[in-house]
């Protein structure tokens, strides 16, 4: 049966119904669409969280019994047994309150406190004397409780049924015929209590009457009803009150003993009654939330069994002894970091079992978190976000919710909620460096590692997984993929091919880092690759000619002094840096102590003055070595002819022959000498004319270097300290026996180390004649100094 009262729906049904029994259709009664019960997560909440009494069928909207309901255990002797419950709907949050009224059924039989009721009655008792009997207790209420008593037929007693002010029915024996102890010392009776159920239930107790002498006065209490107020959670042994009863009889018949009437088991464990002085003490815990009032039945009996009755009413006052209870009704354990402020993430319910101000609760959340509690219906709060979330700054929150009541002193409780922030792909990969520089040795192996780039993405899982790739571009017209490759997972860059420093010294590529989010985000960084030089090129000797069929001879005046410049070895190296730093060394010489070579300049100078005893022919083998690791070298041979006079030139024939070992070379030398002799004659005539005009007719014999123009590669420029010519030496003229051209240039030297003017060869007619006469014998090369300006 269901009906509405003051906005609430009430259902009445008997106790002890089977689990699953239908109570009523709450969805129909409340006008709720049954189809939406599941989507709105309908559920039943009750104020007492110890037991669950009803469930809702989400398919039909029917309210069913969740578990066995024992009205007596739930409400005791209360006239009304109501369970307050709430139907909670979400999306949006909606609360409907309904009440379950549990109806009593006759499932308990009347019971007496004692198994035997004993009386001692004096024979002097007059007809009509009344003897109070213990009432029978029936846990049921109303008509299902004790309604009548029946007494076994007796000649001496009849039964009188009475109703107390609180509706309890009890009985008393009435002496209908005087007792005669001499005829009958004891009387046995059976008292039966019957309830009003259908069918009725009954309980019996034996009455044993011992006939004594007369005791005609029963104890009388000072008050028919005692009222006292007692705070809950009072300490043990607290004196509740002291009852008092008097008996007009004297002696043993007037001694009063106190005892409890019928009490439930829980009250017998809570209170104790001193049988002599009537003092009631607290021996257990009383709880206002369990029972706000307690009724105690007190009996006062004299020595002969006469008794008086009184009632003690204890009013339990509330104390703030219950902290608020926080219950999480629903919560989103994971909140996306892009959730807008105001997003509801949970529903909180707060309750306090205390009453009045002790049960008024304030709910708050800790500071400095982007969440707050918004009051909703009754004791419900919505937990909503208040600001933007960033998982990379803070990935989880431990929210502390505190509920405090308004009692004195106030009590509070705390509940923690753990929320995680779900990742959103809102961060692109970021490289650890703004740019990368990689150095690779030339002649590297293909597939070797060049460098490693690393990018991090603070996002989670696939949103933070970085994949590397090279930006499609070209380097010197070639695709970058033909030079480098990158491991997409590790960021390690490998060389695809071997590099040559002399062809490619450096290049720049762009590396992309992309995450696996949706949509993906990316970042890029510049990687500059520098090719390091390796000593893979030997020095190249430009002068003297390294070719095997070329024979070089330098003319050195006999009067050359120490430190005079004789010749110069010119070499270059295609490498760079220290790999191209050249050093020169004479590894073989006809006279090791006569000539020295500049370690870095390659200049060949005399170590001492030339003497007559020195051999006319001097052969040198010069080694040119670079500074690489390991170093590479090249060698060349020079022939030096010590002579002041062209008349001594015939000796060159044998030297040239011995050195070259080639008849063809010999013939070429003769042809060249012939042409040179003719040219020298012409040259001497011109010099003589210029000498006469200037009155300084002298020819500077520098003894410097003769360099064939065919050996000088146009690609090589002057480089100080690199093995090539210094600007201090300008070698403009040369003669060579192995030259493939007949062109001549005048030599001009500006180095202080050359021979002085005192050692020059005078140009006279006789010298010219000597040259003409010796022309067939010339087989070497002669360098003639230019005219001094």
Tab-separated table of C-alpha atoms in Angstrom, residues 332-341 343-345 371 385 387-391 394-395 397 419-426:
chain	number	residue	atom	x	y	z
A	332	UNK	CA	35.097	10.388	-11.767
A	333	UNK	CA	38.485	8.965	-10.868
A	334	UNK	CA	40.061	10.296	-14.070
A	335	UNK	CA	39.458	13.869	-15.260
A	336	UNK	CA	40.804	15.015	-18.659
A	337	UNK	CA	43.226	17.889	-18.367
A	338	UNK	CA	41.222	19.928	-20.875
A	339	UNK	CA	38.069	19.731	-18.759
A	340	UNK	CA	36.414	23.138	-18.553
A	341	UNK	CA	36.111	24.872	-15.161
A	343	UNK	CA	32.947	20.287	-14.638
A	344	UNK	CA	31.264	18.024	-12.087
A	345	UNK	CA	33.595	15.227	-11.044
A	371	UNK	CA	38.215	21.992	-7.057
A	385	UNK	CA	36.568	21.866	-10.964
A	387	UNK	CA	40.336	26.043	-12.910
A	388	UNK	CA	42.278	24.595	-15.779
A	389	UNK	CA	44.115	21.324	-15.189
A	390	UNK	CA	47.564	20.463	-16.507
A	391	UNK	CA	48.682	16.865	-16.189
A	394	UNK	CA	50.356	17.878	-11.599
A	395	UNK	CA	49.074	14.482	-12.685
A	397	UNK	CA	45.246	15.179	-6.705
A	419	UNK	CA	41.757	12.000	-8.676
A	420	UNK	CA	44.028	11.472	-11.650
A	421	UNK	CA	44.320	13.921	-14.533
A	422	UNK	CA	43.946	12.169	-17.885
A	423	UNK	CA	46.429	13.205	-20.532
A	424	UNK	CA	45.555	15.240	-23.620
A	425	UNK	CA	48.069	15.706	-26.414
A	426	UNK	CA	48.775	19.384	-25.725
